[in-house]
């Protein structure tokens, strides 16, 4: 007599699909779930990252976040970074997409030029711009001196008033190509008949942009803004490679302050608490995008 499997197992193809999924599930559990749960656990301890012993401190690390002046500075820098590195690249990316969607010669070359910074290693980008900003031999100060604007030459990365803005310039440079490509793909998906109907009705170029182009770009807006927001809150590598969070705390962001506490000050418990906060903010930012996409697909 053969034993019949449960009905839901038979309907879903038996156990074989789950066997194929086990390797991917194992990788997911080992390299994502386990580190995430471990980080959450250590955020409630005073572990230094080296010794085998540690003590549970409850919510002390999270309470410390509220009174840490560096966290306040890093949070303010993160907010400013998010605004600038989202608004400027998205605006430039949309403008470039509109330009390249028209009758322009050399479109493939221009696309490559504008998108190329986004695929370069961030360490190399930091090195390039660090050389450009060099106060003595950098190209920027040398050019200013060449055209007689010596008074504008300054240590861009070495003073509080300009350091964060100087780091945001390469961030804008490398982040413009991604929204450009997404917007360009979305523009090419808008039916030409809509523009023809608008022109027949006497709509101006601005009216066509408002009532045809922008509504057609709505899905691209969701993707660009959601990914840009998440990426801006996770910023670390470019800032760390260019300034290490300095001078002082002028360019300190949450990611660099987390790194400093874990690997420089050996306060792993406090550093992982900062990491948990960064993760929660990124998840909170991504939820509206996921919900909007779910609603659109359900319609």
CSV table of N, CA, C and O in Angstrom, one decimal, residues 124-207:
chain,number,residue,atom,x,y,z
A,124,UNK,N,38.4,54.2,-6.3
A,124,UNK,CA,39.1,55.0,-7.4
A,124,UNK,C,38.5,56.3,-7.5
A,124,UNK,O,39.2,57.3,-7.8
A,125,UNK,N,37.1,56.5,-7.4
A,125,UNK,CA,36.5,57.8,-7.5
A,125,UNK,C,37.0,58.7,-6.3
A,125,UNK,O,37.3,59.9,-6.6
A,126,UNK,N,37.1,58.1,-5.1
A,126,UNK,CA,37.6,58.9,-4.0
A,126,UNK,C,39.1,59.3,-4.3
A,126,UNK,O,39.4,60.5,-3.9
A,127,UNK,N,39.9,58.5,-4.9
A,127,UNK,CA,41.3,58.8,-5.2
A,127,UNK,C,41.3,60.0,-6.2
A,127,UNK,O,42.1,60.9,-6.1
A,128,UNK,N,40.5,59.8,-7.2
A,128,UNK,CA,40.5,60.9,-8.3
A,128,UNK,C,40.1,62.2,-7.7
A,128,UNK,O,40.8,63.2,-8.0
A,129,UNK,N,39.0,62.3,-7.0
A,129,UNK,CA,38.5,63.5,-6.5
A,129,UNK,C,39.4,64.0,-5.3
A,129,UNK,O,39.5,65.3,-5.1
A,130,UNK,N,40.0,63.1,-4.6
A,130,UNK,CA,41.0,63.6,-3.6
A,130,UNK,C,42.2,64.3,-4.2
A,130,UNK,O,42.7,65.3,-3.7
A,131,UNK,N,42.6,63.8,-5.4
A,131,UNK,CA,43.7,64.5,-6.1
A,131,UNK,C,43.2,65.8,-6.6
A,131,UNK,O,43.9,66.8,-6.6
A,132,UNK,N,42.0,65.9,-7.2
A,132,UNK,CA,41.4,67.1,-7.7
A,132,UNK,C,41.3,68.2,-6.6
A,132,UNK,O,41.6,69.4,-6.8
A,133,UNK,N,41.0,67.8,-5.4
A,133,UNK,CA,40.8,68.7,-4.2
A,133,UNK,C,42.1,69.0,-3.5
A,133,UNK,O,42.1,69.8,-2.6
A,134,UNK,N,43.2,68.4,-3.9
A,134,UNK,CA,44.5,68.6,-3.2
A,134,UNK,C,44.8,70.1,-3.1
A,134,UNK,O,44.8,70.8,-4.1
A,135,UNK,N,45.0,70.6,-1.9
A,135,UNK,CA,45.2,72.1,-1.8
A,135,UNK,C,46.4,72.7,-2.4
A,135,UNK,O,46.4,73.9,-2.8
A,136,UNK,N,47.4,71.9,-2.6
A,136,UNK,CA,48.7,72.4,-3.2
A,136,UNK,C,48.9,72.0,-4.7
A,136,UNK,O,49.3,72.9,-5.5
A,137,UNK,N,48.6,70.8,-5.1
A,137,UNK,CA,48.8,70.4,-6.4
A,137,UNK,C,47.5,69.9,-7.2
A,137,UNK,O,47.6,69.4,-8.3
A,138,UNK,N,46.4,70.1,-6.5
A,138,UNK,CA,45.1,69.7,-7.1
A,138,UNK,C,44.7,70.5,-8.4
A,138,UNK,O,45.1,71.7,-8.5
A,139,UNK,N,44.0,69.9,-9.3
A,139,UNK,CA,43.6,70.5,-10.5
A,139,UNK,C,42.6,71.7,-10.3
A,139,UNK,O,42.7,72.7,-11.0
A,140,UNK,N,41.8,71.6,-9.2
A,140,UNK,CA,40.8,72.7,-9.0
A,140,UNK,C,41.5,73.9,-8.6
A,140,UNK,O,41.3,75.0,-9.1
A,141,UNK,N,42.3,73.9,-7.5
A,141,UNK,CA,43.0,75.1,-7.1
A,141,UNK,C,44.0,75.6,-8.1
A,141,UNK,O,44.2,76.8,-8.3
A,142,UNK,N,44.6,74.7,-8.9
A,142,UNK,CA,45.6,75.1,-9.9
A,142,UNK,C,44.8,75.9,-11.0
A,142,UNK,O,45.3,76.9,-11.5
A,143,UNK,N,43.6,75.4,-11.4
A,143,UNK,CA,42.8,76.1,-12.4
A,143,UNK,C,42.4,77.5,-11.9
A,143,UNK,O,42.4,78.5,-12.6
A,144,UNK,N,42.0,77.6,-10.6
A,144,UNK,CA,41.6,78.8,-10.0
A,144,UNK,C,42.7,79.8,-10.0
A,144,UNK,O,42.5,81.0,-10.3
A,145,UNK,N,43.9,79.4,-9.7
A,145,UNK,CA,45.1,80.2,-9.7
A,145,UNK,C,45.4,80.7,-11.1
A,145,UNK,O,45.9,81.8,-11.4
A,146,UNK,N,45.2,79.8,-12.1
A,146,UNK,CA,45.6,80.1,-13.5
A,146,UNK,C,44.7,81.2,-14.0
A,146,UNK,O,45.2,82.0,-14.8
A,147,UNK,N,43.4,81.2,-13.6
A,147,UNK,CA,42.5,82.2,-14.2
A,147,UNK,C,42.4,83.5,-13.3
A,147,UNK,O,41.6,84.3,-13.4
A,148,UNK,N,43.3,83.5,-12.3
A,148,UNK,CA,43.4,84.7,-11.4
A,148,UNK,C,42.4,84.8,-10.3
A,148,UNK,O,42.2,85.8,-9.7
A,149,UNK,N,41.9,83.6,-9.9
A,149,UNK,CA,40.9,83.6,-8.8
A,149,UNK,C,41.6,82.8,-7.6
A,149,UNK,O,41.1,81.9,-7.0
A,150,UNK,N,42.8,83.3,-7.2
A,150,UNK,CA,43.6,82.7,-6.2
A,150,UNK,C,42.8,82.7,-4.8
A,150,UNK,O,43.0,81.8,-4.0
A,151,UNK,N,42.0,83.7,-4.6
A,151,UNK,CA,41.3,83.9,-3.4
A,151,UNK,C,40.2,82.8,-3.2
A,151,UNK,O,39.8,82.5,-2.0
A,152,UNK,N,39.8,82.1,-4.2
A,152,UNK,CA,38.8,81.0,-4.1
A,152,UNK,C,39.5,79.7,-3.8
A,152,UNK,O,38.8,78.7,-3.4
A,153,UNK,N,40.8,79.6,-4.0
A,153,UNK,CA,41.5,78.3,-3.8
A,153,UNK,C,41.6,78.1,-2.3
A,153,UNK,O,41.9,79.0,-1.5
A,154,UNK,N,41.3,76.9,-1.9
A,154,UNK,CA,41.2,76.6,-0.4
A,154,UNK,C,41.4,75.1,-0.2
A,154,UNK,O,41.2,74.3,-1.2
A,155,UNK,N,41.6,74.7,1.0
A,155,UNK,CA,41.7,73.2,1.3
A,155,UNK,C,40.3,72.6,1.4
A,155,UNK,O,39.7,72.6,2.5
A,156,UNK,N,39.7,72.2,0.3
A,156,UNK,CA,38.3,71.8,0.2
A,156,UNK,C,37.9,70.7,1.2
A,156,UNK,O,36.9,70.8,1.8
A,157,UNK,N,38.8,69.7,1.4
A,157,UNK,CA,38.5,68.6,2.3
A,157,UNK,C,39.1,68.8,3.7
A,157,UNK,O,38.9,68.0,4.5
A,158,UNK,N,39.8,69.9,3.9
A,158,UNK,CA,40.4,70.1,5.1
A,158,UNK,C,39.8,71.2,6.1
A,158,UNK,O,40.4,71.5,7.1
A,159,UNK,N,38.6,71.7,5.7
A,159,UNK,CA,38.0,72.6,6.6
A,159,UNK,C,36.5,72.3,6.7
A,159,UNK,O,35.9,71.8,5.8
A,160,UNK,N,35.9,72.6,7.9
A,160,UNK,CA,34.6,72.2,8.2
A,160,UNK,C,33.6,72.8,7.2
A,160,UNK,O,32.6,72.1,6.9
A,161,UNK,N,33.8,74.0,6.8
A,161,UNK,CA,32.8,74.7,6.0
A,161,UNK,C,32.6,74.1,4.6
A,161,UNK,O,31.5,74.3,4.0
A,162,UNK,N,33.6,73.4,4.1
A,162,UNK,CA,33.5,73.0,2.7
A,162,UNK,C,33.6,71.5,2.5
A,162,UNK,O,33.3,70.9,1.5
A,163,UNK,N,34.1,70.8,3.6
A,163,UNK,CA,34.4,69.3,3.5
A,163,UNK,C,33.2,68.5,3.0
A,163,UNK,O,33.3,67.7,2.0
A,164,UNK,N,32.1,68.6,3.7
A,164,UNK,CA,30.9,67.8,3.3
A,164,UNK,C,30.4,68.1,1.9
A,164,UNK,O,30.1,67.2,1.1
A,165,UNK,N,30.4,69.4,1.6
A,165,UNK,CA,29.9,69.8,0.2
A,165,UNK,C,30.9,69.3,-0.8
A,165,UNK,O,30.4,68.9,-1.9
A,166,UNK,N,32.2,69.3,-0.5
A,166,UNK,CA,33.1,68.8,-1.5
A,166,UNK,C,33.0,67.3,-1.7
A,166,UNK,O,33.2,66.8,-2.8
A,167,UNK,N,32.6,66.5,-0.7
A,167,UNK,CA,32.4,65.1,-0.9
A,167,UNK,C,31.1,64.8,-1.6
A,167,UNK,O,31.0,63.8,-2.4
A,168,UNK,N,30.1,65.7,-1.5
A,168,UNK,CA,28.9,65.5,-2.2
A,168,UNK,C,29.0,65.7,-3.7
A,168,UNK,O,28.2,65.2,-4.4
A,169,UNK,N,30.0,66.5,-4.1
A,169,UNK,CA,30.1,66.7,-5.6
A,169,UNK,C,30.4,65.4,-6.3
A,169,UNK,O,29.7,65.1,-7.3
A,170,UNK,N,31.4,64.6,-5.9
A,170,UNK,CA,31.6,63.3,-6.6
A,170,UNK,C,30.4,62.4,-6.5
A,170,UNK,O,30.1,61.5,-7.3
A,171,UNK,N,29.7,62.5,-5.3
A,171,UNK,CA,28.5,61.6,-5.1
A,171,UNK,C,27.4,62.0,-6.2
A,171,UNK,O,26.8,61.1,-6.7
A,172,UNK,N,27.2,63.3,-6.4
A,172,UNK,CA,26.3,63.7,-7.4
A,172,UNK,C,26.7,63.2,-8.8
A,172,UNK,O,26.0,62.7,-9.6
A,173,UNK,N,28.0,63.4,-9.0
A,173,UNK,CA,28.6,63.0,-10.3
A,173,UNK,C,28.4,61.5,-10.7
A,173,UNK,O,28.0,61.2,-11.8
A,174,UNK,N,28.6,60.6,-9.7
A,174,UNK,CA,28.5,59.2,-10.0
A,174,UNK,C,27.0,58.7,-9.9
A,174,UNK,O,26.7,57.6,-10.4
A,175,UNK,N,26.1,59.5,-9.3
A,175,UNK,CA,24.8,59.0,-9.1
A,175,UNK,C,23.8,59.5,-10.2
A,175,UNK,O,22.6,59.2,-10.2
A,176,UNK,N,24.3,60.3,-11.1
A,176,UNK,CA,23.4,60.9,-12.1
A,176,UNK,C,23.0,59.9,-13.2
A,176,UNK,O,21.9,59.9,-13.8
A,177,UNK,N,24.0,59.0,-13.5
A,177,UNK,CA,23.7,58.1,-14.7
A,177,UNK,C,22.6,57.1,-14.5
A,177,UNK,O,21.9,56.8,-15.4
A,178,UNK,N,22.5,56.6,-13.2
A,178,UNK,CA,21.4,55.6,-13.0
A,178,UNK,C,20.0,56.2,-13.2
A,178,UNK,O,19.2,55.6,-13.9
A,179,UNK,N,19.6,57.3,-12.6
A,179,UNK,CA,18.3,57.8,-12.9
A,179,UNK,C,18.1,58.2,-14.4
A,179,UNK,O,17.0,58.1,-14.9
A,180,UNK,N,19.2,58.6,-15.0
A,180,UNK,CA,19.1,59.0,-16.4
A,180,UNK,C,18.7,57.8,-17.2
A,180,UNK,O,17.8,57.9,-18.1
A,181,UNK,N,19.3,56.6,-17.0
A,181,UNK,CA,19.0,55.4,-17.7
A,181,UNK,C,17.5,54.9,-17.5
A,181,UNK,O,16.8,54.6,-18.4
A,182,UNK,N,17.1,55.0,-16.2
A,182,UNK,CA,15.8,54.6,-15.9
A,182,UNK,C,14.7,55.5,-16.5
A,182,UNK,O,13.7,55.1,-17.1
A,183,UNK,N,15.0,56.8,-16.4
A,183,UNK,CA,14.1,57.8,-17.1
A,183,UNK,C,14.1,57.6,-18.6
A,183,UNK,O,13.0,57.8,-19.2
A,184,UNK,N,15.2,57.4,-19.2
A,184,UNK,CA,15.3,57.2,-20.6
A,184,UNK,C,14.5,56.0,-21.1
A,184,UNK,O,13.8,56.0,-22.1
A,185,UNK,N,14.6,54.9,-20.3
A,185,UNK,CA,13.8,53.7,-20.7
A,185,UNK,C,12.3,54.0,-20.5
A,185,UNK,O,11.5,53.5,-21.3
A,186,UNK,N,12.0,54.7,-19.4
A,186,UNK,CA,10.5,55.0,-19.2
A,186,UNK,C,10.0,56.0,-20.3
A,186,UNK,O,8.9,55.8,-20.8
A,187,UNK,N,10.8,56.9,-20.7
A,187,UNK,CA,10.4,57.8,-21.8
A,187,UNK,C,10.2,57.1,-23.1
A,187,UNK,O,9.2,57.4,-23.8
A,188,UNK,N,11.0,56.1,-23.4
A,188,UNK,CA,10.8,55.4,-24.6
A,188,UNK,C,9.6,54.5,-24.6
A,188,UNK,O,9.2,53.9,-25.6
A,189,UNK,N,9.1,54.2,-23.4
A,189,UNK,CA,7.9,53.4,-23.3
A,189,UNK,C,6.6,54.2,-23.3
A,189,UNK,O,5.5,53.6,-23.3
A,190,UNK,N,6.7,55.5,-23.4
A,190,UNK,CA,5.4,56.3,-23.5
A,190,UNK,C,5.0,56.3,-24.9
A,190,UNK,O,5.8,56.7,-25.8
A,191,UNK,N,3.8,56.0,-25.2
A,191,UNK,CA,3.3,55.9,-26.6
A,191,UNK,C,3.4,57.3,-27.3
A,191,UNK,O,3.0,58.3,-26.7
A,192,UNK,N,3.9,57.3,-28.5
A,192,UNK,CA,4.0,58.6,-29.3
A,192,UNK,C,2.6,59.1,-29.6
A,192,UNK,O,2.4,60.3,-29.8
A,193,UNK,N,1.6,58.2,-29.6
A,193,UNK,CA,0.2,58.7,-29.9
A,193,UNK,C,-0.3,59.7,-28.9
A,193,UNK,O,-1.1,60.6,-29.3
A,194,UNK,N,0.2,59.6,-27.7
A,194,UNK,CA,-0.3,60.5,-26.6
A,194,UNK,C,0.2,61.9,-26.9
A,194,UNK,O,-0.5,62.9,-26.8
A,195,UNK,N,1.5,62.0,-27.4
A,195,UNK,CA,2.0,63.3,-27.7
A,195,UNK,C,1.3,63.9,-29.0
A,195,UNK,O,1.1,65.1,-29.1
A,196,UNK,N,1.0,63.0,-29.9
A,196,UNK,CA,0.4,63.5,-31.1
A,196,UNK,C,-1.0,64.0,-30.8
A,196,UNK,O,-1.5,65.1,-31.3
A,197,UNK,N,-1.7,63.3,-29.9
A,197,UNK,CA,-3.1,63.8,-29.5
A,197,UNK,C,-3.0,65.1,-28.8
A,197,UNK,O,-3.8,66.0,-29.0
A,198,UNK,N,-1.9,65.3,-27.9
A,198,UNK,CA,-1.7,66.5,-27.2
A,198,UNK,C,-1.4,67.7,-28.2
A,198,UNK,O,-1.9,68.8,-28.0
A,199,UNK,N,-0.6,67.4,-29.2
A,199,UNK,CA,-0.3,68.5,-30.1
A,199,UNK,C,-1.5,68.8,-31.0
A,199,UNK,O,-1.7,70.0,-31.3
A,200,UNK,N,-2.4,67.9,-31.3
A,200,UNK,CA,-3.6,68.2,-32.0
A,200,UNK,C,-4.5,69.1,-31.2
A,200,UNK,O,-5.2,70.0,-31.7
A,201,UNK,N,-4.5,68.8,-29.9
A,201,UNK,CA,-5.3,69.7,-29.0
A,201,UNK,C,-4.7,71.0,-28.7
A,201,UNK,O,-5.3,71.8,-27.9
A,202,UNK,N,-3.5,71.3,-29.3
A,202,UNK,CA,-2.9,72.6,-29.1
A,202,UNK,C,-2.1,72.7,-27.9
A,202,UNK,O,-1.8,73.8,-27.4
A,203,UNK,N,-1.7,71.6,-27.2
A,203,UNK,CA,-0.9,71.7,-26.0
A,203,UNK,C,0.5,72.1,-26.3
A,203,UNK,O,1.1,71.7,-27.3
A,204,UNK,N,1.0,73.0,-25.5
A,204,UNK,CA,2.4,73.5,-25.6
A,204,UNK,C,3.4,72.4,-25.1
A,204,UNK,O,3.0,71.3,-24.6
A,205,UNK,N,4.7,72.6,-25.3
A,205,UNK,CA,5.7,71.6,-24.8
A,205,UNK,C,5.6,71.4,-23.3
A,205,UNK,O,5.8,70.3,-22.8
A,206,UNK,N,5.4,72.6,-22.6
A,206,UNK,CA,5.3,72.5,-21.2
A,206,UNK,C,4.1,71.7,-20.8
A,206,UNK,O,4.1,70.8,-19.8
A,207,UNK,N,3.0,71.9,-21.4
A,207,UNK,CA,1.7,71.1,-21.1
A,207,UNK,C,1.9,69.7,-21.5
A,207,UNK,O,1.4,68.8,-20.7
